[in-house]
Amino acid sequence: MLNTPPIALVTGGSRGLGRSTVLALAARGIPSLFTYHTRHDEALNVTDAARQAGARAVALPLDTGACDTFGAFAVSVQQALAEWGADRIDYLVNNAGIAHHNTLAQTTEQELDRLFAVNFKGVFFLTQTLLPLINDGGRIVNISSGLTRFCVPQSGPYAALKGALEVLTRYQAQELGPRQIAVNTVAPGAIQTDFSGGRVRDNPEVNAFVAGATALGRAGVPEDIGPLIAALLSDAGRWVNAQRIEASGGMFL
């Protein structure tokens, strides 16, 4: 019997941490399905880069804040898997998310509803929808934030929902234990991507502040996170379950 590699599904894989994850998995020979919202050209660039790194990748459109589309998305996942001669995935990385910078006093109901829809509700129901397509013994990684441990001005609403995601992770780990599916949280610190308008990457003052608050003396880059996620999904991480793993370089120690 052929020893086929596991298959991953990564949300928000067209750029930033998601892109880094897809490419880190590809370097291990693991093919990925990944989602993008609107940036089709960037998604195609990732599929090309993944192939060059050593594995296949397919980009699928998805708005992770639109739960009413998840059933149709699951069908598209099944169709993509069928083209690979498969019918299940092994790894799910819930990475897609949106930023929000405002005080608790000034955040509007509309802003909070959208933040909730993408950063928590979408993760909850997308995972629920995809559970029948995840092999027993698989892995789920939910992407949280260092902001659940330390406080930064105007980050309260965003951090609160990431905190909810961390609690969800533990309950998912408990409920999926009988299927031998491990569920963990990876909580990055400040990373130099285009997330939140690229404020860490492109604003020298913000970048310097982050570097000064980090024990390792710099802001993170996507390549600090993707390989960590790939390692956690590997067989070496099989006994890690229901954990919050912070990758921040030691921010605010």
PDB file of C-alpha atoms in Angstrom, residues 32-227:
ATOM      1  CA  SER A  32      -2.446  21.765   1.306  1.00  0.00           C
ATOM      2  CA  LEU A  33      -5.805  23.125   0.427  1.00  0.00           C
ATOM      3  CA  PHE A  34      -5.892  26.738   1.526  1.00  0.00           C
ATOM      4  CA  THR A  35      -8.426  29.526   1.449  1.00  0.00           C
ATOM      5  CA  TYR A  36      -8.282  33.104   0.329  1.00  0.00           C
ATOM      6  CA  HIS A  37     -10.903  35.824   0.502  1.00  0.00           C
ATOM      7  CA  THR A  38     -10.348  38.246  -2.382  1.00  0.00           C
ATOM      8  CA  ARG A  39      -6.680  38.134  -3.392  1.00  0.00           C
ATOM      9  CA  HIS A  40      -6.748  35.497  -6.119  1.00  0.00           C
ATOM     10  CA  ASP A  41      -3.432  36.508  -7.684  1.00  0.00           C
ATOM     11  CA  GLU A  42      -1.647  36.190  -4.343  1.00  0.00           C
ATOM     12  CA  ALA A  43      -3.261  32.796  -3.837  1.00  0.00           C
ATOM     13  CA  LEU A  44      -1.948  31.592  -7.191  1.00  0.00           C
ATOM     14  CA  ASN A  45       1.527  32.761  -6.204  1.00  0.00           C
ATOM     15  CA  VAL A  46       1.307  30.580  -3.093  1.00  0.00           C
ATOM     16  CA  THR A  47       0.291  27.509  -5.102  1.00  0.00           C
ATOM     17  CA  ASP A  48       3.305  28.041  -7.361  1.00  0.00           C
ATOM     18  CA  ALA A  49       5.644  28.546  -4.393  1.00  0.00           C
ATOM     19  CA  ALA A  50       4.303  25.422  -2.680  1.00  0.00           C
ATOM     20  CA  ARG A  51       4.953  23.320  -5.756  1.00  0.00           C
ATOM     21  CA  GLN A  52       8.490  24.666  -5.937  1.00  0.00           C
ATOM     22  CA  ALA A  53       8.924  23.819  -2.248  1.00  0.00           C
ATOM     23  CA  GLY A  54       7.857  20.233  -2.833  1.00  0.00           C
ATOM     24  CA  ALA A  55       4.098  19.705  -2.590  1.00  0.00           C
ATOM     25  CA  ARG A  56       0.811  20.420  -4.284  1.00  0.00           C
ATOM     26  CA  ALA A  57      -1.496  23.196  -3.141  1.00  0.00           C
ATOM     27  CA  VAL A  58      -4.957  24.312  -4.212  1.00  0.00           C
ATOM     28  CA  ALA A  59      -6.526  27.689  -3.408  1.00  0.00           C
ATOM     29  CA  LEU A  60     -10.239  27.821  -2.588  1.00  0.00           C
ATOM     30  CA  PRO A  61     -12.248  31.043  -2.087  1.00  0.00           C
ATOM     31  CA  LEU A  62     -13.942  31.499   1.283  1.00  0.00           C
ATOM     32  CA  ASP A  63     -15.260  34.278   3.495  1.00  0.00           C
ATOM     33  CA  THR A  64     -14.750  32.805   6.947  1.00  0.00           C
ATOM     34  CA  GLY A  65     -17.298  35.246   8.331  1.00  0.00           C
ATOM     35  CA  ALA A  66     -20.110  33.869   6.139  1.00  0.00           C
ATOM     36  CA  CYS A  67     -21.244  30.699   7.884  1.00  0.00           C
ATOM     37  CA  ASP A  68     -24.068  30.143   5.403  1.00  0.00           C
ATOM     38  CA  THR A  69     -21.452  29.335   2.738  1.00  0.00           C
ATOM     39  CA  PHE A  70     -19.637  26.640   4.711  1.00  0.00           C
ATOM     40  CA  GLY A  71     -21.740  23.763   3.394  1.00  0.00           C
ATOM     41  CA  ALA A  72     -20.914  24.669  -0.197  1.00  0.00           C
ATOM     42  CA  PHE A  73     -17.278  25.142   0.791  1.00  0.00           C
ATOM     43  CA  ALA A  74     -17.165  21.619   2.225  1.00  0.00           C
ATOM     44  CA  VAL A  75     -18.379  20.334  -1.141  1.00  0.00           C
ATOM     45  CA  SER A  76     -15.561  22.215  -2.886  1.00  0.00           C
ATOM     46  CA  VAL A  77     -13.095  20.665  -0.439  1.00  0.00           C
ATOM     47  CA  GLN A  78     -14.409  17.197  -1.259  1.00  0.00           C
ATOM     48  CA  GLN A  79     -14.113  17.901  -4.973  1.00  0.00           C
ATOM     49  CA  ALA A  80     -10.525  19.096  -4.595  1.00  0.00           C
ATOM     50  CA  LEU A  81      -9.640  16.053  -2.510  1.00  0.00           C
ATOM     51  CA  ALA A  82     -11.198  13.730  -5.076  1.00  0.00           C
ATOM     52  CA  GLU A  83      -8.834  15.118  -7.704  1.00  0.00           C
ATOM     53  CA  TRP A  84      -5.998  13.962  -5.453  1.00  0.00           C
ATOM     54  CA  GLY A  85      -7.583  10.545  -4.944  1.00  0.00           C
ATOM     55  CA  ALA A  86      -8.475  11.362  -1.328  1.00  0.00           C
ATOM     56  CA  ASP A  87     -11.644  11.994   0.653  1.00  0.00           C
ATOM     57  CA  ARG A  88     -10.378  13.361   3.970  1.00  0.00           C
ATOM     58  CA  ILE A  89      -7.955  15.912   5.372  1.00  0.00           C
ATOM     59  CA  ASP A  90      -5.643  15.312   8.312  1.00  0.00           C
ATOM     60  CA  TYR A  91      -4.802  18.825   9.480  1.00  0.00           C
ATOM     61  CA  LEU A  92      -6.942  21.937   9.879  1.00  0.00           C
ATOM     62  CA  VAL A  93      -5.300  25.284  10.608  1.00  0.00           C
ATOM     63  CA  ASN A  94      -7.797  28.008  11.504  1.00  0.00           C
ATOM     64  CA  ASN A  95      -5.648  31.002  10.651  1.00  0.00           C
ATOM     65  CA  ALA A  96      -7.921  33.463   8.818  1.00  0.00           C
ATOM     66  CA  GLY A  97      -8.815  36.530  10.839  1.00  0.00           C
ATOM     67  CA  ILE A  98      -9.283  40.274  10.784  1.00  0.00           C
ATOM     68  CA  ALA A  99      -7.705  43.018  12.867  1.00  0.00           C
ATOM     69  CA  HIS A 100      -9.398  45.651  14.982  1.00  0.00           C
ATOM     70  CA  HIS A 101      -7.817  48.591  16.789  1.00  0.00           C
ATOM     71  CA  ASN A 102     -10.136  50.616  18.968  1.00  0.00           C
ATOM     72  CA  THR A 103     -10.981  51.123  22.601  1.00  0.00           C
ATOM     73  CA  LEU A 104     -13.715  49.228  24.381  1.00  0.00           C
ATOM     74  CA  ALA A 105     -15.566  52.521  24.749  1.00  0.00           C
ATOM     75  CA  GLN A 106     -15.504  53.398  21.051  1.00  0.00           C
ATOM     76  CA  THR A 107     -15.937  50.018  19.328  1.00  0.00           C
ATOM     77  CA  THR A 108     -19.315  49.883  17.591  1.00  0.00           C
ATOM     78  CA  GLU A 109     -21.766  47.006  17.589  1.00  0.00           C
ATOM     79  CA  GLN A 110     -21.245  46.574  13.848  1.00  0.00           C
ATOM     80  CA  GLU A 111     -17.467  46.359  14.284  1.00  0.00           C
ATOM     81  CA  LEU A 112     -17.755  43.832  17.093  1.00  0.00           C
ATOM     82  CA  ASP A 113     -20.259  41.735  15.150  1.00  0.00           C
ATOM     83  CA  ARG A 114     -17.901  41.472  12.170  1.00  0.00           C
ATOM     84  CA  LEU A 115     -14.936  40.714  14.430  1.00  0.00           C
ATOM     85  CA  PHE A 116     -16.951  38.001  16.168  1.00  0.00           C
ATOM     86  CA  ALA A 117     -18.179  36.553  12.869  1.00  0.00           C
ATOM     87  CA  VAL A 118     -14.690  36.060  11.451  1.00  0.00           C
ATOM     88  CA  ASN A 119     -12.458  35.519  14.473  1.00  0.00           C
ATOM     89  CA  PHE A 120     -14.681  33.262  16.565  1.00  0.00           C
ATOM     90  CA  LYS A 121     -18.026  32.242  15.071  1.00  0.00           C
ATOM     91  CA  GLY A 122     -16.433  31.388  11.743  1.00  0.00           C
ATOM     92  CA  VAL A 123     -13.814  29.188  13.402  1.00  0.00           C
ATOM     93  CA  PHE A 124     -16.496  27.446  15.473  1.00  0.00           C
ATOM     94  CA  PHE A 125     -18.815  26.609  12.604  1.00  0.00           C
ATOM     95  CA  LEU A 126     -16.197  25.961   9.930  1.00  0.00           C
ATOM     96  CA  THR A 127     -14.552  23.407  12.195  1.00  0.00           C
ATOM     97  CA  GLN A 128     -17.958  21.901  12.953  1.00  0.00           C
ATOM     98  CA  THR A 129     -18.719  21.665   9.226  1.00  0.00           C
ATOM     99  CA  LEU A 130     -15.381  20.070   8.386  1.00  0.00           C
ATOM    100  CA  LEU A 131     -15.245  17.543  11.237  1.00  0.00           C
ATOM    101  CA  PRO A 132     -16.702  14.734   9.076  1.00  0.00           C
ATOM    102  CA  LEU A 133     -13.869  15.364   6.603  1.00  0.00           C
ATOM    103  CA  ILE A 134     -11.043  15.174   9.174  1.00  0.00           C
ATOM    104  CA  ASN A 135      -9.410  11.792   9.635  1.00  0.00           C
ATOM    105  CA  ASP A 136      -9.338  10.275  13.093  1.00  0.00           C
ATOM    106  CA  GLY A 137      -5.910  10.924  14.558  1.00  0.00           C
ATOM    107  CA  GLY A 138      -5.740  14.302  12.859  1.00  0.00           C
ATOM    108  CA  ARG A 139      -4.747  17.698  14.216  1.00  0.00           C
ATOM    109  CA  ILE A 140      -6.364  21.113  14.531  1.00  0.00           C
ATOM    110  CA  VAL A 141      -4.451  24.323  15.230  1.00  0.00           C
ATOM    111  CA  ASN A 142      -6.293  27.536  16.066  1.00  0.00           C
ATOM    112  CA  ILE A 143      -4.341  30.770  15.705  1.00  0.00           C
ATOM    113  CA  SER A 144      -4.719  33.108  18.664  1.00  0.00           C
ATOM    114  CA  SER A 145      -2.536  36.036  19.756  1.00  0.00           C
ATOM    115  CA  GLY A 146      -0.024  37.062  22.370  1.00  0.00           C
ATOM    116  CA  LEU A 147      -2.554  39.775  23.228  1.00  0.00           C
ATOM    117  CA  THR A 148      -4.466  37.278  25.362  1.00  0.00           C
ATOM    118  CA  ARG A 149      -1.529  37.322  27.809  1.00  0.00           C
ATOM    119  CA  PHE A 150      -0.375  40.950  27.689  1.00  0.00           C
ATOM    120  CA  CYS A 151      -2.323  44.165  27.170  1.00  0.00           C
ATOM    121  CA  VAL A 152      -1.713  46.707  24.405  1.00  0.00           C
ATOM    122  CA  PRO A 153      -3.885  49.831  24.028  1.00  0.00           C
ATOM    123  CA  GLN A 154      -6.872  49.525  21.674  1.00  0.00           C
ATOM    124  CA  SER A 155      -6.577  45.743  21.482  1.00  0.00           C
ATOM    125  CA  GLY A 156      -9.297  44.746  23.963  1.00  0.00           C
ATOM    126  CA  PRO A 157     -12.092  43.643  21.587  1.00  0.00           C
ATOM    127  CA  TYR A 158      -9.703  41.677  19.369  1.00  0.00           C
ATOM    128  CA  ALA A 159      -7.934  40.056  22.318  1.00  0.00           C
ATOM    129  CA  ALA A 160     -11.196  39.145  24.055  1.00  0.00           C
ATOM    130  CA  LEU A 161     -12.347  37.090  21.086  1.00  0.00           C
ATOM    131  CA  LYS A 162      -8.947  35.438  20.779  1.00  0.00           C
ATOM    132  CA  GLY A 163      -9.306  34.541  24.449  1.00  0.00           C
ATOM    133  CA  ALA A 164     -12.639  32.923  23.657  1.00  0.00           C
ATOM    134  CA  LEU A 165     -10.921  30.962  20.897  1.00  0.00           C
ATOM    135  CA  GLU A 166      -8.375  29.630  23.374  1.00  0.00           C
ATOM    136  CA  VAL A 167     -11.164  28.338  25.617  1.00  0.00           C
ATOM    137  CA  LEU A 168     -12.865  26.800  22.583  1.00  0.00           C
ATOM    138  CA  THR A 169      -9.605  25.016  21.772  1.00  0.00           C
ATOM    139  CA  ARG A 170      -9.581  23.217  25.112  1.00  0.00           C
ATOM    140  CA  TYR A 171     -13.182  22.088  24.739  1.00  0.00           C
ATOM    141  CA  GLN A 172     -12.540  20.926  21.182  1.00  0.00           C
ATOM    142  CA  ALA A 173      -9.593  18.902  22.458  1.00  0.00           C
ATOM    143  CA  GLN A 174     -11.793  17.288  25.088  1.00  0.00           C
ATOM    144  CA  GLU A 175     -14.676  16.469  22.752  1.00  0.00           C
ATOM    145  CA  LEU A 176     -12.474  15.218  19.921  1.00  0.00           C
ATOM    146  CA  GLY A 177     -10.225  13.138  22.160  1.00  0.00           C
ATOM    147  CA  PRO A 178     -12.169   9.916  21.460  1.00  0.00           C
ATOM    148  CA  ARG A 179     -11.284  10.400  17.783  1.00  0.00           C
ATOM    149  CA  GLN A 180      -7.609  10.940  18.687  1.00  0.00           C
ATOM    150  CA  ILE A 181      -7.744  14.446  17.200  1.00  0.00           C
ATOM    151  CA  ALA A 182      -5.396  16.826  19.019  1.00  0.00           C
ATOM    152  CA  VAL A 183      -6.333  20.510  19.143  1.00  0.00           C
ATOM    153  CA  ASN A 184      -3.932  23.283  20.130  1.00  0.00           C
ATOM    154  CA  THR A 185      -3.578  27.044  19.988  1.00  0.00           C
ATOM    155  CA  VAL A 186      -0.581  28.886  18.577  1.00  0.00           C
ATOM    156  CA  ALA A 187      -0.401  32.463  19.849  1.00  0.00           C
ATOM    157  CA  PRO A 188       1.998  34.634  17.820  1.00  0.00           C
ATOM    158  CA  GLY A 189       3.368  37.894  19.093  1.00  0.00           C
ATOM    159  CA  ALA A 190       3.713  40.955  16.865  1.00  0.00           C
ATOM    160  CA  ILE A 191       4.613  39.768  13.362  1.00  0.00           C
ATOM    161  CA  GLN A 192       5.787  41.780  10.362  1.00  0.00           C
ATOM    162  CA  THR A 193       3.012  41.115   7.833  1.00  0.00           C
ATOM    163  CA  ASP A 194       0.338  43.188   6.108  1.00  0.00           C
ATOM    164  CA  PHE A 195      -2.105  42.301   8.911  1.00  0.00           C
ATOM    165  CA  SER A 196      -3.668  45.383  10.462  1.00  0.00           C
ATOM    166  CA  GLY A 197      -2.462  47.518   7.596  1.00  0.00           C
ATOM    167  CA  GLY A 198       1.122  46.369   8.030  1.00  0.00           C
ATOM    168  CA  ARG A 199       1.555  48.448  11.182  1.00  0.00           C
ATOM    169  CA  VAL A 200       4.311  46.267  12.682  1.00  0.00           C
ATOM    170  CA  ARG A 201       6.100  45.791   9.363  1.00  0.00           C
ATOM    171  CA  ASP A 202       5.781  49.299   7.914  1.00  0.00           C
ATOM    172  CA  ASN A 203       5.654  51.675  10.896  1.00  0.00           C
ATOM    173  CA  PRO A 204       9.210  52.216  12.225  1.00  0.00           C
ATOM    174  CA  GLU A 205       7.975  53.452  15.604  1.00  0.00           C
ATOM    175  CA  VAL A 206       5.732  50.431  16.141  1.00  0.00           C
ATOM    176  CA  ASN A 207       8.462  48.078  14.973  1.00  0.00           C
ATOM    177  CA  ALA A 208      10.978  49.643  17.349  1.00  0.00           C
ATOM    178  CA  PHE A 209       8.483  49.454  20.233  1.00  0.00           C
ATOM    179  CA  VAL A 210       7.913  45.752  19.583  1.00  0.00           C
ATOM    180  CA  ALA A 211      11.644  45.056  19.345  1.00  0.00           C
ATOM    181  CA  GLY A 212      12.249  46.855  22.627  1.00  0.00           C
ATOM    182  CA  ALA A 213       9.516  44.860  24.367  1.00  0.00           C
ATOM    183  CA  THR A 214      10.795  41.503  23.086  1.00  0.00           C
ATOM    184  CA  ALA A 215      13.512  39.513  24.831  1.00  0.00           C
ATOM    185  CA  LEU A 216      15.008  38.417  21.510  1.00  0.00           C
ATOM    186  CA  GLY A 217      15.192  42.032  20.392  1.00  0.00           C
ATOM    187  CA  ARG A 218      13.129  42.136  17.205  1.00  0.00           C
ATOM    188  CA  ALA A 219       9.630  41.840  15.800  1.00  0.00           C
ATOM    189  CA  GLY A 220       8.653  38.451  14.450  1.00  0.00           C
ATOM    190  CA  VAL A 221       8.436  37.446  10.796  1.00  0.00           C
ATOM    191  CA  PRO A 222       6.050  34.925   9.199  1.00  0.00           C
ATOM    192  CA  GLU A 223       8.853  32.381   8.910  1.00  0.00           C
ATOM    193  CA  ASP A 224       9.001  32.295  12.717  1.00  0.00           C
ATOM    194  CA  ILE A 225       5.459  30.916  12.825  1.00  0.00           C
ATOM    195  CA  GLY A 226       4.746  28.703   9.803  1.00  0.00           C
ATOM    196  CA  PRO A 227       7.478  26.142  10.558  1.00  0.00           C
TER     197      PRO A 227
END
